[in-house]
Coordinates of N, CA and C in Angstrom, one line a residue:
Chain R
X202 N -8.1 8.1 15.1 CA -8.0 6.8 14.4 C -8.0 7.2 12.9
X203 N -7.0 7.2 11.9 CA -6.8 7.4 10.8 C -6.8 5.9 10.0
X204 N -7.4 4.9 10.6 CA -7.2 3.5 10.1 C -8.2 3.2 8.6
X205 N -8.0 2.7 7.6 CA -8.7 2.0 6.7 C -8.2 0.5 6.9
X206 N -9.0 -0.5 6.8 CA -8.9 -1.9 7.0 C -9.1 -2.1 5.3
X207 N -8.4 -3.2 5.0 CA -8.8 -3.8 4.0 C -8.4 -5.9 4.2
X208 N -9.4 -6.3 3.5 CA -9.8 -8.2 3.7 C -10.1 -8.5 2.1
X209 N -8.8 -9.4 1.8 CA -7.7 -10.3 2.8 C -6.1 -9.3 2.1
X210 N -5.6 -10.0 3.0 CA -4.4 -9.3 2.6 C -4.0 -9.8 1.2
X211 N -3.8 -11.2 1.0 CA -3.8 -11.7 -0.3 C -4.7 -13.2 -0.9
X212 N -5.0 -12.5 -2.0 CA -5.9 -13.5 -2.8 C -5.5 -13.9 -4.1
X213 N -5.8 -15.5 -4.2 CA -5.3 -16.2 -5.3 C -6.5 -16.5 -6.1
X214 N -6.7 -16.1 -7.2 CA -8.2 -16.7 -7.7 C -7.7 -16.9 -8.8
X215 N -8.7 -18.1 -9.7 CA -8.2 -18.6 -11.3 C -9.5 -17.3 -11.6
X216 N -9.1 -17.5 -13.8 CA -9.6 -17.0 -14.4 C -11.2 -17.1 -13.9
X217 N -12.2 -17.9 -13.5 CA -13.4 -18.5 -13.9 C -13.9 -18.0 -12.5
X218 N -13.3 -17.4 -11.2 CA -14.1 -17.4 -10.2 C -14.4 -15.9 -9.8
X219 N -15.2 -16.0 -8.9 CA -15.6 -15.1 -8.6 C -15.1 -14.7 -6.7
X220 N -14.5 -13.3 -6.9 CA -14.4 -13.1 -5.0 C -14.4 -11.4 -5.0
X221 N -14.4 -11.2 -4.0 CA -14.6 -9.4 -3.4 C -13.5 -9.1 -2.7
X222 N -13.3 -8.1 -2.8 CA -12.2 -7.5 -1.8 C -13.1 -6.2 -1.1
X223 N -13.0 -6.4 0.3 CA -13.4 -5.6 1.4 C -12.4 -4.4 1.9
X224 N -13.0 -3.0 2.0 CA -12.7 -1.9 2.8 C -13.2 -1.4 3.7
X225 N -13.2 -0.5 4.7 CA -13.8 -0.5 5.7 C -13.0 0.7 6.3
X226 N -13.7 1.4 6.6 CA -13.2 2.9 7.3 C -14.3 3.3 8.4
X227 N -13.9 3.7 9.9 CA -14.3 4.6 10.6 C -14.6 5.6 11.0
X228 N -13.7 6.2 10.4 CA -13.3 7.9 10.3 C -14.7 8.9 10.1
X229 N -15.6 8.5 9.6 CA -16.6 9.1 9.2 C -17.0 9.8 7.6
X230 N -15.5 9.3 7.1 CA -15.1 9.6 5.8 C -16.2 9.5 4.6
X231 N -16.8 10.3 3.6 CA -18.0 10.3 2.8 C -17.3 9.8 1.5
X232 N -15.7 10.2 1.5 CA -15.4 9.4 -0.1 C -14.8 8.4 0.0
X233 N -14.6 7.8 -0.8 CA -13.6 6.3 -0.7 C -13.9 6.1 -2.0
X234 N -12.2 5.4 -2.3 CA -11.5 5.0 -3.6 C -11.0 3.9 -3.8
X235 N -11.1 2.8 -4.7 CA -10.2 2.1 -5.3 C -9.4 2.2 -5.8
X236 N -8.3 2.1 -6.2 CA -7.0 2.2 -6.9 C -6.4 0.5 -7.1
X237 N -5.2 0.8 -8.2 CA -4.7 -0.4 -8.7 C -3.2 0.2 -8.9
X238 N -2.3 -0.7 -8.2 CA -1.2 -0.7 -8.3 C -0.2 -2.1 -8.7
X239 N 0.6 -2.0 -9.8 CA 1.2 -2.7 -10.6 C 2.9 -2.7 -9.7
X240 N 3.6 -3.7 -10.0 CA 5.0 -3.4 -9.4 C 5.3 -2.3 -10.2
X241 N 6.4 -1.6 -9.3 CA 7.1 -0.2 -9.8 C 6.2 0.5 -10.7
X242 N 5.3 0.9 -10.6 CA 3.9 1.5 -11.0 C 3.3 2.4 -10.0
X243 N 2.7 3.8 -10.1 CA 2.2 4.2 -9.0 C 1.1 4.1 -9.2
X244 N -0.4 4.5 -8.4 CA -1.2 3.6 -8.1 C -2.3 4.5 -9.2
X245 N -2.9 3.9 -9.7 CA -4.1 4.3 -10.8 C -5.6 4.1 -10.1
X246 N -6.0 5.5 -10.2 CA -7.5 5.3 -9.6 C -8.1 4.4 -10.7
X247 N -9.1 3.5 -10.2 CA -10.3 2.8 -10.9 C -11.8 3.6 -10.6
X248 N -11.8 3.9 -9.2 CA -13.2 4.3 -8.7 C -13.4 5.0 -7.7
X249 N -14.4 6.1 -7.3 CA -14.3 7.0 -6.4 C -15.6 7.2 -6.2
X250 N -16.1 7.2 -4.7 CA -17.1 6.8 -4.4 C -17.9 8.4 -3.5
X251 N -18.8 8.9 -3.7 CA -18.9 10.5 -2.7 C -20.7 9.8 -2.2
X252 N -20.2 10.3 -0.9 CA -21.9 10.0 -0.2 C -22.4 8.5 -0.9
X253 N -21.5 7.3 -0.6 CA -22.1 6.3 -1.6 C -22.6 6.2 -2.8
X254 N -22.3 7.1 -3.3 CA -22.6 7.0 -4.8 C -21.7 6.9 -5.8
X255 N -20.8 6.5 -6.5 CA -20.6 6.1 -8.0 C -20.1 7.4 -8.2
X256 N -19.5 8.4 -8.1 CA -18.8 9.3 -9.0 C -17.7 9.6 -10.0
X257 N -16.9 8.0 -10.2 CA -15.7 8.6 -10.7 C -15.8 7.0 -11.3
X258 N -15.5 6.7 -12.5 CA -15.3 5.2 -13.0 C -13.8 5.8 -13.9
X259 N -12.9 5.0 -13.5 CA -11.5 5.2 -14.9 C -11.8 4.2 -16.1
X260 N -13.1 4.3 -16.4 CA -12.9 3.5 -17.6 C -12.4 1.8 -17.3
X261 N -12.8 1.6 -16.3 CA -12.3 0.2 -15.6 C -13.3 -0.7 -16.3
X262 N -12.3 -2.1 -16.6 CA -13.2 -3.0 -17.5 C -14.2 -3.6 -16.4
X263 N -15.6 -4.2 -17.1 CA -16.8 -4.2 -16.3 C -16.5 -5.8 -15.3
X264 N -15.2 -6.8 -15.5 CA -15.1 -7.7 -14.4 C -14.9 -7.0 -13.2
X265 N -14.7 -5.9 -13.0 CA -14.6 -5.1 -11.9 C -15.7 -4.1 -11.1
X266 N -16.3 -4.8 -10.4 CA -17.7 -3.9 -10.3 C -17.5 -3.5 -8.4
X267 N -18.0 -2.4 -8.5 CA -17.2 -1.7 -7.1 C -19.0 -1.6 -6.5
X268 N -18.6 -1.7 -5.6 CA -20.2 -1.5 -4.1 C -20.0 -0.7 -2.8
X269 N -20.9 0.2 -2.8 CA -20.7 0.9 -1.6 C -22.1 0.8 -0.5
X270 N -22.1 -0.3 0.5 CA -23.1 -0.7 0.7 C -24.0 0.3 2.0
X271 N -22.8 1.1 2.6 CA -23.1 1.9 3.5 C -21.7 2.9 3.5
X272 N -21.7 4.5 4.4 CA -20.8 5.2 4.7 C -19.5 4.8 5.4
X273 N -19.3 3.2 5.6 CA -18.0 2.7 5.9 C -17.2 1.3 5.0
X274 N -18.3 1.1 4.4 CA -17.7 0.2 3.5 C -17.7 0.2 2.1
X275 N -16.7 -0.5 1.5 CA -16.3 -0.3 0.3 C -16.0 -2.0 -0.6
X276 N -16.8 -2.4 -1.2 CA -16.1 -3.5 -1.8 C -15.4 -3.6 -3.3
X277 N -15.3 -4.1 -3.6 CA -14.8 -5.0 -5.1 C -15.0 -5.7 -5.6
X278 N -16.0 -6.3 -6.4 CA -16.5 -7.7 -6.6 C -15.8 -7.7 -8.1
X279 N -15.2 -9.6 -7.9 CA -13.9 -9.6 -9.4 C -15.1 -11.0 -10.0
X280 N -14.9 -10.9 -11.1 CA -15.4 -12.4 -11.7 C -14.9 -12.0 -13.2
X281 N -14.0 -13.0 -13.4 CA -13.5 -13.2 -14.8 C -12.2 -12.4 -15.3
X282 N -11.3 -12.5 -14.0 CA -10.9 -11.6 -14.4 C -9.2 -12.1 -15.0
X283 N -8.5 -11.6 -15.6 CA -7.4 -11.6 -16.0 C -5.7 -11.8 -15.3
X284 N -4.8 -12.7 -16.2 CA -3.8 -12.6 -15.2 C -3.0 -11.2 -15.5
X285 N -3.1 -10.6 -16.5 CA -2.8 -8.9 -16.6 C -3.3 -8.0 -15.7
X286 N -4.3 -8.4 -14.3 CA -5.5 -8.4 -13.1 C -4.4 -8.0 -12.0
X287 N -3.8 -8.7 -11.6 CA -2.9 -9.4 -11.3 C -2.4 -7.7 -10.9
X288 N -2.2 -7.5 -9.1 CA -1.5 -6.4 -8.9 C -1.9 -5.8 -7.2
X289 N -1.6 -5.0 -6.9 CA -2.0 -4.6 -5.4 C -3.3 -3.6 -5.8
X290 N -4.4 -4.2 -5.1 CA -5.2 -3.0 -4.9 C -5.8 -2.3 -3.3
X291 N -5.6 -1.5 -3.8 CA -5.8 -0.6 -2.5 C -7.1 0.6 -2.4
X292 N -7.5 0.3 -1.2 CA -8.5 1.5 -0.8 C -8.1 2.6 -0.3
X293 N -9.0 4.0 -0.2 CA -8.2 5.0 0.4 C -9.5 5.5 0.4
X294 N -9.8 6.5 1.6 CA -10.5 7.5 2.1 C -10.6 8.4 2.2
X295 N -11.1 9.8 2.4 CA -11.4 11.1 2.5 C -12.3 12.0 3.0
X296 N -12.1 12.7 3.9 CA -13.1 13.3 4.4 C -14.4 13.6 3.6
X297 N -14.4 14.5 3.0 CA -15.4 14.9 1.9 C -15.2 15.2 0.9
X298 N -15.9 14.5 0.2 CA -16.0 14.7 -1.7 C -16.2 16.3 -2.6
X299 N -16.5 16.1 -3.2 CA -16.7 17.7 -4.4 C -15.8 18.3 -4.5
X300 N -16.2 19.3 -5.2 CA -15.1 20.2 -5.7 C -14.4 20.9 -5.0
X301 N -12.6 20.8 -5.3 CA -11.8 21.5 -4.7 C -11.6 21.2 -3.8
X302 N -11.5 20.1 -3.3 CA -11.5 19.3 -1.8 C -10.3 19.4 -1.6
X303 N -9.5 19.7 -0.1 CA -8.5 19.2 0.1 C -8.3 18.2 1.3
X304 N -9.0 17.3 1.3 CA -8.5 16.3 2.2 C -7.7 15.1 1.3
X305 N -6.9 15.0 2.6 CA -6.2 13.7 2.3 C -6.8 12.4 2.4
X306 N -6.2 11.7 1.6 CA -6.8 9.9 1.1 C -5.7 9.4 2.2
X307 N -6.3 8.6 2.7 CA -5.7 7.9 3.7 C -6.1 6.5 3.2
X308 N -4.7 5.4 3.2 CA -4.6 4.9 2.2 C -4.9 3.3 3.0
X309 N -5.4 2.2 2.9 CA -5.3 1.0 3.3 C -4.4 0.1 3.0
X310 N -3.8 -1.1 4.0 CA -2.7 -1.8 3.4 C -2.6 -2.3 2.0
X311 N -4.0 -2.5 1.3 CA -4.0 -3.1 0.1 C -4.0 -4.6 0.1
X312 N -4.8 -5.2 -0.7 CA -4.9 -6.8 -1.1 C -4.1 -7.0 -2.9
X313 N -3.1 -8.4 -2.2 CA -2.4 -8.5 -3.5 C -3.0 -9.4 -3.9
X314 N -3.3 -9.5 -5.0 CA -4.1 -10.4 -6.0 C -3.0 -10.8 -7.0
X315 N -3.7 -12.2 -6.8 CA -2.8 -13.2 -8.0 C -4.0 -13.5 -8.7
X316 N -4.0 -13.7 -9.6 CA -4.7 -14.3 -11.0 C -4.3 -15.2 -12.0
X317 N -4.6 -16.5 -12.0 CA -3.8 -17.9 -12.3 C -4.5 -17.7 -13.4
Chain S
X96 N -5.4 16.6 -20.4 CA -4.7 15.2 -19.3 C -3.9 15.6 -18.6
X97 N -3.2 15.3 -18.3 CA -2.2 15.0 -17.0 C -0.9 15.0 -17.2
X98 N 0.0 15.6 -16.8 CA 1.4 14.9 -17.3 C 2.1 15.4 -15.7
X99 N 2.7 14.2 -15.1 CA 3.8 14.7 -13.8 C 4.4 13.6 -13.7
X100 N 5.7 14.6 -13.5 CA 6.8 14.2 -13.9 C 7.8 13.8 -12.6
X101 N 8.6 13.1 -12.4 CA 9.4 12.9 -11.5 C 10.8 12.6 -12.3
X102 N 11.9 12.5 -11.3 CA 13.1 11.7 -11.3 C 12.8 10.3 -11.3
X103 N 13.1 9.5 -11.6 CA 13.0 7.8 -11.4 C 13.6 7.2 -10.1
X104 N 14.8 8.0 -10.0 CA 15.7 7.4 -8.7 C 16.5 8.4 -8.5
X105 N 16.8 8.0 -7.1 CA 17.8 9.0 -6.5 C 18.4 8.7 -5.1
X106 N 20.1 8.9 -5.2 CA 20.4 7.7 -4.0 C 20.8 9.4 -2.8
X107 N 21.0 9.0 -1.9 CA 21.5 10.3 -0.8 C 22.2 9.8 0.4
X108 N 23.2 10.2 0.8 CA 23.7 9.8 2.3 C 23.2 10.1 3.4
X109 N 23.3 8.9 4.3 CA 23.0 9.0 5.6 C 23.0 10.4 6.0
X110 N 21.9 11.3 7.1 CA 22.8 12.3 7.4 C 22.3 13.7 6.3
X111 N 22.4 13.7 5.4 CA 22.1 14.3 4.2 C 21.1 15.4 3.7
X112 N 21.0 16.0 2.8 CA 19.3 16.6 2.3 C 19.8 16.2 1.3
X113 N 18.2 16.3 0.9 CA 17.8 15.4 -0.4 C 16.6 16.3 -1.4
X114 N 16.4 16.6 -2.2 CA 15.1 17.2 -2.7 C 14.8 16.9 -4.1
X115 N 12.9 16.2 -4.2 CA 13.0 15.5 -5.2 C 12.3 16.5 -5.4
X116 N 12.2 16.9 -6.7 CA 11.4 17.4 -7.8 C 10.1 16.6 -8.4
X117 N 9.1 17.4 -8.3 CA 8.3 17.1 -9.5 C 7.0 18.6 -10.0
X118 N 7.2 17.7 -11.8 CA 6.6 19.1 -12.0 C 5.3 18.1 -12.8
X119 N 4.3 19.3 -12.7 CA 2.9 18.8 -13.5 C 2.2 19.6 -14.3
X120 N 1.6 19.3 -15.4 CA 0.8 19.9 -16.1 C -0.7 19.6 -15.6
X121 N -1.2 20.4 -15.4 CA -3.0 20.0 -15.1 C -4.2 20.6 -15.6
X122 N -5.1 20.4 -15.7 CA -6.6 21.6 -16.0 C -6.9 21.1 -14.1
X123 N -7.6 22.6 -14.0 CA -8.6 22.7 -12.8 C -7.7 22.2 -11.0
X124 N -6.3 22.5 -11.1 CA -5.4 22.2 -10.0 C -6.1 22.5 -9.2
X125 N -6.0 21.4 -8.0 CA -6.8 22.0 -6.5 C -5.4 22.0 -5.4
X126 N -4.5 20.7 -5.8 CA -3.7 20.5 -4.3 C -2.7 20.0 -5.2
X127 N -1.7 19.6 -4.1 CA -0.3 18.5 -5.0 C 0.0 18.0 -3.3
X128 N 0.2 16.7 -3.3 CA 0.0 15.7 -2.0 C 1.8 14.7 -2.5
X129 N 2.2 15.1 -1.0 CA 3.2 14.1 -1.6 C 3.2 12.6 -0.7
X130 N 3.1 11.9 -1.3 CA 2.8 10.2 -0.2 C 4.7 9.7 -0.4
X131 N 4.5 8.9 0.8 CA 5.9 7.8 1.2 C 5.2 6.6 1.0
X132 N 6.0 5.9 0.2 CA 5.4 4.3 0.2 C 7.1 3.1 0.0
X133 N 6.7 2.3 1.3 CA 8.0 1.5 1.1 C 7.7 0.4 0.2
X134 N 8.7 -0.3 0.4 CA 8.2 -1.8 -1.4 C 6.9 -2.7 -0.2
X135 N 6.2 -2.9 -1.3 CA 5.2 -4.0 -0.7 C 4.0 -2.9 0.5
X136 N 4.0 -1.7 1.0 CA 3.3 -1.2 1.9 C 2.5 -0.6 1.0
X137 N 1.4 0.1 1.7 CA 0.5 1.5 1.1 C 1.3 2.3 1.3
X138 N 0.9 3.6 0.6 CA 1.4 4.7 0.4 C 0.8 5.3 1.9
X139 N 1.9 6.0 2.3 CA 1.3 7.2 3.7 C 2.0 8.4 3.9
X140 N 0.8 9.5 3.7 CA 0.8 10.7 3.2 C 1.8 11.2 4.3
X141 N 2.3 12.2 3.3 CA 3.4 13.0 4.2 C 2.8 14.6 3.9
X142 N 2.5 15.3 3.0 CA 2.2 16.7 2.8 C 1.3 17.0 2.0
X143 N 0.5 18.2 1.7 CA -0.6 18.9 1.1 C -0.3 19.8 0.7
X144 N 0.2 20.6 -0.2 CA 0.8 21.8 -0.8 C -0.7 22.4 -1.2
X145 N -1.4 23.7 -1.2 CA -2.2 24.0 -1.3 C -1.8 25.9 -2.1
X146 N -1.5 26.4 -1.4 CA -1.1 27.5 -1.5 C 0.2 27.6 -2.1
X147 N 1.2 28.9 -2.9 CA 2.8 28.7 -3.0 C 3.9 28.7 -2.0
X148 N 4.3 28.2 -1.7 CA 5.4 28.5 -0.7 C 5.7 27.4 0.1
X149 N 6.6 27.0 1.2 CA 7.2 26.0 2.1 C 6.4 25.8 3.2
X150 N 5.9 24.4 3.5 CA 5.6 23.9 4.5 C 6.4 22.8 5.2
X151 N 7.0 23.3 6.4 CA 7.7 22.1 7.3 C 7.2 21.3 8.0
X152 N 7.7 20.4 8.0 CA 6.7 19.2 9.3 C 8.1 18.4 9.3
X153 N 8.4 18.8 10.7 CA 10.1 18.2 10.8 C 10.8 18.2 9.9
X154 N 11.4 17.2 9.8 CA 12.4 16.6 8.5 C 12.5 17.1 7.4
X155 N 10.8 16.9 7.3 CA 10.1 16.9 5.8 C 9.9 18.5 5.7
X156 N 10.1 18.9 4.2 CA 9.3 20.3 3.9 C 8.7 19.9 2.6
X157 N 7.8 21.0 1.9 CA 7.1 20.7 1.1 C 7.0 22.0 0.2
X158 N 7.2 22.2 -1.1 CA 7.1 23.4 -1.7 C 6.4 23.5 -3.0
X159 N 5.7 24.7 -3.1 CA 5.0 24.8 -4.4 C 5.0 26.1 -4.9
X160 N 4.9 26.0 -6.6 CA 4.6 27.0 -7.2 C 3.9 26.7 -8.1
X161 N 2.7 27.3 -8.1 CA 1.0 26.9 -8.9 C 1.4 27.8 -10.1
X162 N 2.1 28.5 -10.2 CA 2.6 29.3 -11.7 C 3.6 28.7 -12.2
X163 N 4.4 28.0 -11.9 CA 5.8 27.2 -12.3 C 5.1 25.7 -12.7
X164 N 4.3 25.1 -11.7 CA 3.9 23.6 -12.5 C 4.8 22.9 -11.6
X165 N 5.1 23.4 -10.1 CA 6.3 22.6 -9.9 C 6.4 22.0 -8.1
X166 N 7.1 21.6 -7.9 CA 7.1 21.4 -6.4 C 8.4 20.4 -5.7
X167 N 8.5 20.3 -5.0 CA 9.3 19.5 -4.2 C 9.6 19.1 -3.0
X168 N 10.0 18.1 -2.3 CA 9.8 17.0 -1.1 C 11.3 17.7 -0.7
X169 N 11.6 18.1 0.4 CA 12.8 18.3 1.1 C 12.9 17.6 1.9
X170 N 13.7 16.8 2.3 CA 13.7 15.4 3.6 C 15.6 15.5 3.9
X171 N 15.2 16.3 5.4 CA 16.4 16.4 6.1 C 17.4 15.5 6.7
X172 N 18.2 15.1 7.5 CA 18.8 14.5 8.5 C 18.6 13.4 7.8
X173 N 18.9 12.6 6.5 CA 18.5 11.2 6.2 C 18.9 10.4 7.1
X174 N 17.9 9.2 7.3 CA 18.1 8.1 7.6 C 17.3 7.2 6.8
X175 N 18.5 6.1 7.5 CA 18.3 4.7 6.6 C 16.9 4.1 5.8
X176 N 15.9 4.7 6.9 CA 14.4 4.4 7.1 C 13.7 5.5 5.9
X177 N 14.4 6.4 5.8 CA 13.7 7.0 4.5 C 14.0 6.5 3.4
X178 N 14.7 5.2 3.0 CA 14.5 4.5 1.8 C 13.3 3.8 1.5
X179 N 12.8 4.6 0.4 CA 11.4 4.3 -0.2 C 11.2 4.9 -1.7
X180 N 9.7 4.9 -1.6 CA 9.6 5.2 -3.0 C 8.8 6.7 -2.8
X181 N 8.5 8.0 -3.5 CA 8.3 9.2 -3.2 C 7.5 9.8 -4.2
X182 N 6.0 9.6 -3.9 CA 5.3 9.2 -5.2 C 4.1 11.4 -5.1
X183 N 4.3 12.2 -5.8 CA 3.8 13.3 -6.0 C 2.8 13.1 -6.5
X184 N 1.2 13.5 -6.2 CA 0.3 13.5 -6.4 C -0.5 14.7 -6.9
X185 N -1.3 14.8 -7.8 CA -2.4 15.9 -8.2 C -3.5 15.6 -8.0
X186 N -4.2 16.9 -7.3 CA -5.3 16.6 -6.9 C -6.4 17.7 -8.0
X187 N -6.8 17.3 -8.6 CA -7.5 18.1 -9.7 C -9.1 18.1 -10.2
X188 N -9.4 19.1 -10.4 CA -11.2 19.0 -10.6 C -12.0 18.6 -9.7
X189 N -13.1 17.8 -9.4 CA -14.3 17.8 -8.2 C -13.6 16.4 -8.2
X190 N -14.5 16.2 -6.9 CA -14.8 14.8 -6.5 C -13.3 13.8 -6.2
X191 N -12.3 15.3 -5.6 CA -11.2 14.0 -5.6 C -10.6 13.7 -5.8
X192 N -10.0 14.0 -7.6 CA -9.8 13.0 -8.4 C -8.0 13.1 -8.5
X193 N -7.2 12.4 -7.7 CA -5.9 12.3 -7.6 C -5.4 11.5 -8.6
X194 N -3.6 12.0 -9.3 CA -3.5 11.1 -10.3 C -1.9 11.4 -9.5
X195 N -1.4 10.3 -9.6 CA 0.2 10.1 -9.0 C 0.9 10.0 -10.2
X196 N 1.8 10.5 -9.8 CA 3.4 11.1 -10.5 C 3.7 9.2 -10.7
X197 N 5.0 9.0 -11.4 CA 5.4 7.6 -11.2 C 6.2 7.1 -10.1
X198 N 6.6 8.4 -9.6 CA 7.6 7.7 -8.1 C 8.7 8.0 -8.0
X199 N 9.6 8.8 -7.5 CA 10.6 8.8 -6.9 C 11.5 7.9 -6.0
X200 N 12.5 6.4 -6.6 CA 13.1 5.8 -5.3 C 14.3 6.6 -5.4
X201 N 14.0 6.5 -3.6 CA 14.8 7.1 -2.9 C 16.0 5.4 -2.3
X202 N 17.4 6.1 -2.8 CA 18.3 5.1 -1.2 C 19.2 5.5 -1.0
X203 N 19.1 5.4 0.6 CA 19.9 5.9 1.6 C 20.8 5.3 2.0
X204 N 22.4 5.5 1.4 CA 23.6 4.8 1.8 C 24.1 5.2 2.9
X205 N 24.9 4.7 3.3 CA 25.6 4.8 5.1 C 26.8 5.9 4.5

């Protein structure tokens, strides 16, 4: 099973609210990523997660705050965010984190976010 | 930083080979990953270039040169269904840290 889940497929939120976007892997995978993808844009890491912990921030503005609450899930929590926001984000997974890794990111459908 | 480069687009016939290029500049190279992504899908991985030289997996080959900066996607026998987008990845320093090319579309005429 190479599956990453991600909930919902698409969300509409104004400027003022607050919602999460969910990931979810079985694989047994220790790293997991967020990324942000724009039309005709390829996909920009925001955040990278090893053994649940925080290792990688791209300098992502702070309406974006990422949670790793256990070794299969991954969230996104948005509040305030922008219609420049506005784009597909996608989770992806990996065997193991550190250095010189070569596992592959195995990538989830992605949730499209609209931002009114 | 980072710099990898692609073609923007590129059309090929049914039937066909096709080979997209891309080259990259990096500190601390570990891999070069090449993903398939159609409009509106995730990206899903097709190859892992690690070492120099050609790796086949059917259709698909996969080539690198860690002294050149360089690599490329070979995709045989086109079909229709290989119209997508053909996005080269670096995998560089700890923890992971992948940065994708801009993409290669690919379309496949009859």
């Amino acid at each position: 099973d190479t599956e990453v889940t991600q909930t919902p497929k698409h969300l509409v939120m104004g400027m003022t609210n607050k919602k999460s976007l969910k990931c979810e892997q079985h694989m047994g995978h220790r790293a997991m990523y967020w990324y942000k993808q724009k039309a005709k844009k390829p996909p920009e890491l925001m955040f990278v997660y090893s053994y649940e912990k925080l290792s990688i921030n791209e300098s992502v503005p702070s309406r974006f705050s990422p949670e790793c609450p256990n070794s299969s899930l991954l969230n996104l929590h948005l509040h305030a965010l922008q219609p420049e926001d506005s784009a597909l984000y996608l989770c992806a997974s990996s065997q193991t984190p550190g250095g010189g890794g070569t596992d592959t990111q195995y990538f989830g459908p992605g949730t499209r976010l609209t931002v009114l | 930083g980072q710099n990898i480069d692609q073609p923007t687009e590129m059309t090929a016939t049914e039937g066909a080979i096709v080979q997209i290029n891309c080259t990259y500049q990096t500190s601390g190279f570990n891999g070069l990953f090449w993903y398939q992504q159609h409009a509106g899908e995730a990206p899903t991985f097709l190859s892992y270039n690690v070492l120099d030289g050609l790796e086949e997996k059917g259709r698909f080959s996969s080539f690198l040169s860690r002294s050149k900066g360089y690599s490329y996607l070979l995709l045989k026998e086109l079909q229709m269904k290989d119209s997508a987008s053909y996005l080269c990845a670096v995998n560089s320093g700890g923890y992971q840290k992948v940065t994708f090319g801009t993409g290669t579309k690919l379309q496949v005429i009859p």
